[in-house]
């Protein structure tokens, strides 16, 4: 994809993303059925069946160690009943978006493998933190962690040179701007704003939009979603440590002042979540694989 002009508006980039990251219509139809308490597993399975890629993903998860029973799950309807509506909704959205990125042209500035590995680490760490702080929203926080940097992927695809210049300018330790400020200077907005705008354009839940848009400035997030946003903020820092197997805070983005106290966690809690994530990452990365069609 040719580089978009650096000053293209946020709205223009979101509209352009629709062509690059098209969300299958079946995703929205399944999501509506999952929100409808009167829909049946059979109806949901029949709709899912129109997208073989999503069927493969659902069956793969239903037969994973986390869900596998004494016998294999060989029908979509059984998988729907086993996984439950909340898990299935998260899976369908995550699967559709990650599969859609497979159509993005190769570019060397941010390889998809690197992007999704960081995202998977963030998702697992966010879920571990949420299990302690916000257990009823742990699944949603996991999904937010998985998708938190969607705007960065879009920037590096639409405007790789401008995004790379912003990245390089932020490396000047001590005098350089933060990566987000550097993006705003180059482009007029940062990757979190772009990702949040895209998530809102797709009609994703408000809490997810808030986490994607606010993961670098969590204390500015809407109060109703602020705790979840703070957990994704912490998980992003932890993901950077996990990727390079470091426990040195200087190797990761700094945590906003006041976040530890607000969430009721200590730095050691995040490091324990990082350790746990490093043992689980292979299973979660399967979400990011296209899988058989």
Coordinates of C-alpha atoms in Angstrom, one line a residue:
X1 CA 0.0 0.0 0.0
X2 CA 1.4 3.4 -0.9
X3 CA 2.2 5.8 1.9
X4 CA -0.7 8.1 2.9
X5 CA 0.1 11.7 3.4
X6 CA 1.2 12.3 6.9
X7 CA -1.6 14.9 7.5
X8 CA -4.4 12.7 6.3
X9 CA -7.2 13.1 8.8
X10 CA -8.1 10.4 11.4
X11 CA -11.4 9.9 9.7
X12 CA -9.8 9.4 6.3
X13 CA -7.5 6.8 7.7
X14 CA -10.3 4.9 9.4
X15 CA -12.3 4.9 6.1
X16 CA -9.2 3.6 4.3
X17 CA -8.8 0.9 6.9
X18 CA -12.2 -0.5 6.0
X19 CA -10.6 -1.6 2.7
X20 CA -7.5 -3.0 4.3
X21 CA -9.1 -4.7 7.4
X22 CA -12.6 -5.6 6.2
X23 CA -14.7 -7.2 9.0
X24 CA -16.8 -10.1 7.6
X25 CA -20.5 -9.5 7.8
X26 CA -20.9 -12.8 9.6
X27 CA -19.0 -11.5 12.6
X28 CA -21.6 -8.8 13.2
X29 CA -24.4 -11.3 12.7
X30 CA -22.9 -13.8 15.2
X31 CA -22.3 -11.0 17.7
X32 CA -26.0 -9.9 17.5
X33 CA -27.1 -13.5 18.0
X34 CA -24.8 -13.9 21.0
X35 CA -26.3 -10.7 22.6
X36 CA -29.9 -12.1 22.0
X37 CA -30.9 -14.4 24.9
X38 CA -33.6 -16.0 22.8
X39 CA -31.1 -17.3 20.1
X40 CA -30.2 -20.9 20.2
X41 CA -26.8 -22.6 19.9
X42 CA -28.1 -24.1 16.6
X43 CA -28.8 -20.7 15.2
X44 CA -25.4 -19.4 16.2
X45 CA -23.7 -22.5 14.8
X46 CA -25.5 -22.1 11.5
X47 CA -24.5 -18.5 11.1
X48 CA -20.9 -19.3 12.1
X49 CA -20.9 -22.1 9.5
X50 CA -20.9 -19.5 6.7
X51 CA -17.3 -18.6 7.6
X52 CA -15.1 -21.7 7.5
X53 CA -12.1 -19.9 9.0
X54 CA -14.1 -18.9 12.1
X55 CA -15.5 -22.4 12.4
X56 CA -11.9 -23.8 12.4
X57 CA -10.9 -21.3 15.1
X58 CA -13.9 -22.1 17.3
X59 CA -13.3 -25.9 17.1
X60 CA -9.6 -25.4 17.7
X61 CA -10.3 -23.5 21.0
X62 CA -13.0 -25.9 22.1
X63 CA -10.6 -28.8 21.7
X64 CA -7.7 -27.0 23.5
X65 CA -6.4 -28.1 26.9
X66 CA -8.4 -25.2 28.5
X67 CA -11.8 -26.6 27.3
X68 CA -11.2 -30.2 26.1
X69 CA -13.4 -32.8 27.7
X70 CA -13.1 -36.6 27.7
X71 CA -14.0 -36.7 24.1
X72 CA -13.3 -34.3 21.2
X73 CA -15.7 -31.6 20.2
X74 CA -16.6 -32.2 16.6
X75 CA -19.6 -30.0 15.9
X76 CA -19.9 -26.2 16.0
X77 CA -23.1 -26.5 18.0
X78 CA -21.4 -28.4 20.8
X79 CA -18.5 -26.0 20.7
X80 CA -20.9 -23.0 21.2
X81 CA -22.5 -24.7 24.2
X82 CA -19.2 -25.6 25.7
X83 CA -17.5 -22.3 25.3
X84 CA -20.3 -20.1 26.4
X85 CA -21.6 -16.8 24.8
X86 CA -19.1 -14.4 26.4
X87 CA -16.0 -16.5 25.4
X88 CA -17.4 -17.1 21.9
X89 CA -18.1 -13.4 21.3
X90 CA -14.5 -12.5 22.3
X91 CA -13.1 -15.3 20.2
X92 CA -15.1 -14.4 17.1
X93 CA -14.1 -10.7 17.2
X94 CA -10.5 -11.5 17.9
X95 CA -10.4 -14.2 15.3
X96 CA -12.0 -12.0 12.6
X97 CA -9.6 -9.1 13.2
X98 CA -6.4 -11.1 13.5
X99 CA -7.4 -13.1 10.3
X100 CA -8.1 -9.9 8.5
X101 CA -4.6 -8.6 9.1
X102 CA -3.4 -11.5 7.0
X103 CA -4.3 -9.5 3.9
X104 CA -2.0 -6.6 4.9
X105 CA 0.9 -6.3 2.5
X106 CA 4.3 -7.3 3.9
X107 CA 6.3 -4.5 5.3
X108 CA 9.6 -4.6 7.2
X109 CA 9.0 -1.8 9.7
X110 CA 6.6 -3.8 11.9
X111 CA 6.4 -7.5 10.9
X112 CA 3.1 -9.1 11.7
X113 CA 4.8 -11.8 13.7
X114 CA 6.4 -9.2 16.0
X115 CA 3.2 -7.2 16.2
X116 CA 1.0 -10.2 17.2
X117 CA 3.6 -11.6 19.7
X118 CA 3.5 -8.3 21.6
X119 CA -0.3 -8.2 21.4
X120 CA -0.6 -11.8 22.7
X121 CA 1.7 -11.0 25.6
X122 CA -0.3 -8.0 26.5
X123 CA -3.5 -10.0 26.3
X124 CA -2.3 -12.7 28.7
X125 CA -0.8 -10.3 31.2
X126 CA -3.9 -8.1 31.1
X127 CA -6.1 -11.2 31.9
X128 CA -3.8 -12.2 34.8
X129 CA -4.1 -8.7 36.3
X130 CA -7.8 -8.6 35.7
X131 CA -8.3 -12.0 37.4
X132 CA -7.1 -10.2 40.6
X133 CA -8.7 -6.8 40.2
X134 CA -11.6 -7.0 37.8
X135 CA -12.5 -10.7 37.5
X136 CA -15.9 -10.3 35.9
X137 CA -14.3 -8.3 33.0
X138 CA -11.2 -10.5 32.6
X139 CA -12.3 -11.8 29.2
X140 CA -13.0 -8.3 27.9
X141 CA -9.7 -7.0 29.2
X142 CA -7.9 -9.9 27.5
X143 CA -9.5 -8.9 24.2
X144 CA -8.5 -5.3 24.7
X145 CA -4.9 -6.4 25.4
X146 CA -4.9 -8.4 22.2
X147 CA -6.2 -5.4 20.1
X148 CA -4.6 -2.5 22.0
X149 CA -2.0 -1.7 19.3
X150 CA -4.3 -2.1 16.2
X151 CA -3.7 1.6 15.4
X152 CA 0.0 1.0 15.3
X153 CA -0.3 -1.7 12.8
X154 CA -2.5 0.5 10.7
X155 CA 0.0 3.4 10.9
X156 CA 2.9 1.3 9.9
X157 CA 0.9 -0.1 7.0
X158 CA -0.5 3.3 5.8
X159 CA 2.4 5.5 6.5
X160 CA 5.5 3.4 7.3
X161 CA 8.1 6.1 6.7
X162 CA 6.3 8.7 8.8
X163 CA 5.6 6.1 11.6
X164 CA 9.2 5.0 11.5
X165 CA 10.5 8.6 11.7
X166 CA 8.3 9.1 14.8
X167 CA 9.7 6.0 16.3
X168 CA 13.3 7.0 15.6
X169 CA 12.8 10.5 17.1
X170 CA 11.5 9.0 20.3
X171 CA 14.7 7.0 20.8
X172 CA 16.7 10.1 21.7
X173 CA 16.7 9.3 25.5
X174 CA 16.4 12.3 27.7
X175 CA 15.5 14.9 25.0
X176 CA 13.3 13.0 22.6
X177 CA 9.5 13.1 22.8
X178 CA 7.5 10.1 23.9
X179 CA 6.6 7.7 21.0
X180 CA 3.0 9.0 21.2
X181 CA 4.0 12.6 21.1
X182 CA 6.4 11.9 18.2
X183 CA 3.5 10.3 16.3
X184 CA 1.3 13.3 16.9
X185 CA 4.1 15.7 15.7
X186 CA 4.5 13.6 12.5
X187 CA 0.8 12.7 11.8
X188 CA -1.5 14.9 13.9
X189 CA -2.6 12.0 16.1
X190 CA -1.1 8.9 17.7
X191 CA -1.6 5.2 17.2
X192 CA -3.9 4.8 20.2
X193 CA -6.3 7.5 18.9
X194 CA -6.3 5.8 15.5
X195 CA -7.0 2.4 17.0
X196 CA -9.7 3.7 19.2
X197 CA -11.4 5.5 16.3
X198 CA -11.3 2.3 14.2
X199 CA -12.7 0.2 17.0
X200 CA -15.5 2.7 17.5
X201 CA -16.1 2.7 13.7
X202 CA -16.5 -1.1 13.8
X203 CA -19.1 -0.8 16.6
X204 CA -17.0 -2.6 19.1
X205 CA -18.0 -2.3 22.8
X206 CA -17.3 1.1 24.5
X207 CA -15.0 -0.5 27.1
X208 CA -12.9 -2.0 24.4
X209 CA -12.8 1.3 22.5
X210 CA -11.7 3.0 25.7
X211 CA -8.9 0.5 26.3
X212 CA -7.5 0.8 22.8
X213 CA -7.7 4.6 22.7
X214 CA -6.5 5.2 26.2
X215 CA -3.8 2.6 27.0
X216 CA -1.0 5.2 27.0
X217 CA -2.9 7.8 29.1
X218 CA -5.2 5.7 31.3
X219 CA -6.1 8.3 33.8
X220 CA -7.9 10.3 31.1
X221 CA -10.2 7.4 30.2
X222 CA -13.9 7.6 31.1
X223 CA -14.3 6.7 34.7
X224 CA -16.6 3.8 34.1
X225 CA -13.8 2.1 32.0
X226 CA -10.8 3.6 33.7
X227 CA -9.8 0.5 35.8
X228 CA -9.8 -1.7 32.7
X229 CA -7.8 0.8 30.7
X230 CA -5.2 1.0 33.5
X231 CA -4.9 -2.8 33.5
X232 CA -4.2 -2.8 29.7
X233 CA -1.7 0.1 30.3
X234 CA 0.2 -2.0 32.9
X235 CA 0.0 -5.1 30.6
X236 CA 1.5 -3.1 27.7
X237 CA 4.5 -2.3 29.9
X238 CA 4.7 -6.0 31.0
X239 CA 4.5 -7.2 27.4
X240 CA 7.6 -5.2 26.5
X241 CA 9.5 -6.9 29.4
X242 CA 8.2 -10.3 28.4
X243 CA 9.2 -10.0 24.8
X244 CA 12.9 -9.5 25.7
X245 CA 12.8 -11.5 28.9
X246 CA 13.8 -8.5 31.0
X247 CA 12.8 -7.5 34.5
X248 CA 14.5 -4.0 34.2
X249 CA 11.8 -1.3 34.2
X250 CA 14.0 0.9 32.0
X251 CA 13.4 -1.6 29.2
X252 CA 9.7 -0.8 29.0
X253 CA 7.4 2.2 28.7
X254 CA 6.9 3.9 32.1
X255 CA 3.8 3.3 34.1
X256 CA 1.7 6.4 34.6
X257 CA 2.0 7.9 38.1
X258 CA -0.8 6.9 40.4
X259 CA -1.8 3.8 38.4
X260 CA -0.4 1.3 40.9
X261 CA -2.3 2.8 43.8
X262 CA -5.5 3.1 41.7
X263 CA -5.6 -0.6 40.7
X264 CA -4.3 -1.8 44.1
X265 CA -1.4 -3.7 42.6
X266 CA 2.4 -3.7 43.2
X267 CA 5.2 -3.9 40.6
X268 CA 5.9 -7.4 41.7
X269 CA 2.3 -8.4 40.8
X270 CA 3.0 -7.3 37.2
X271 CA 6.3 -9.2 37.1
X272 CA 4.5 -12.3 38.3
X273 CA 2.0 -11.9 35.5
X274 CA 4.9 -11.5 33.0
X275 CA 6.4 -14.7 34.2
X276 CA 3.1 -16.5 33.8
X277 CA 2.5 -15.1 30.4
X278 CA 5.9 -16.4 29.2
X279 CA 4.6 -19.9 29.9
X280 CA 1.3 -19.4 28.2
X281 CA 2.2 -17.4 25.1
X282 CA 2.2 -20.3 22.6
X283 CA -1.5 -21.2 23.3
X284 CA -2.6 -17.6 22.9
X285 CA -0.6 -17.0 19.7
X286 CA -2.9 -19.6 18.1
X287 CA -5.6 -16.9 18.1
X288 CA -3.4 -14.9 15.8
X289 CA -2.8 -17.7 13.3
X290 CA -5.1 -17.8 10.3
X291 CA -5.8 -21.5 10.7
X292 CA -7.2 -23.8 8.1
X293 CA -9.9 -22.3 5.9

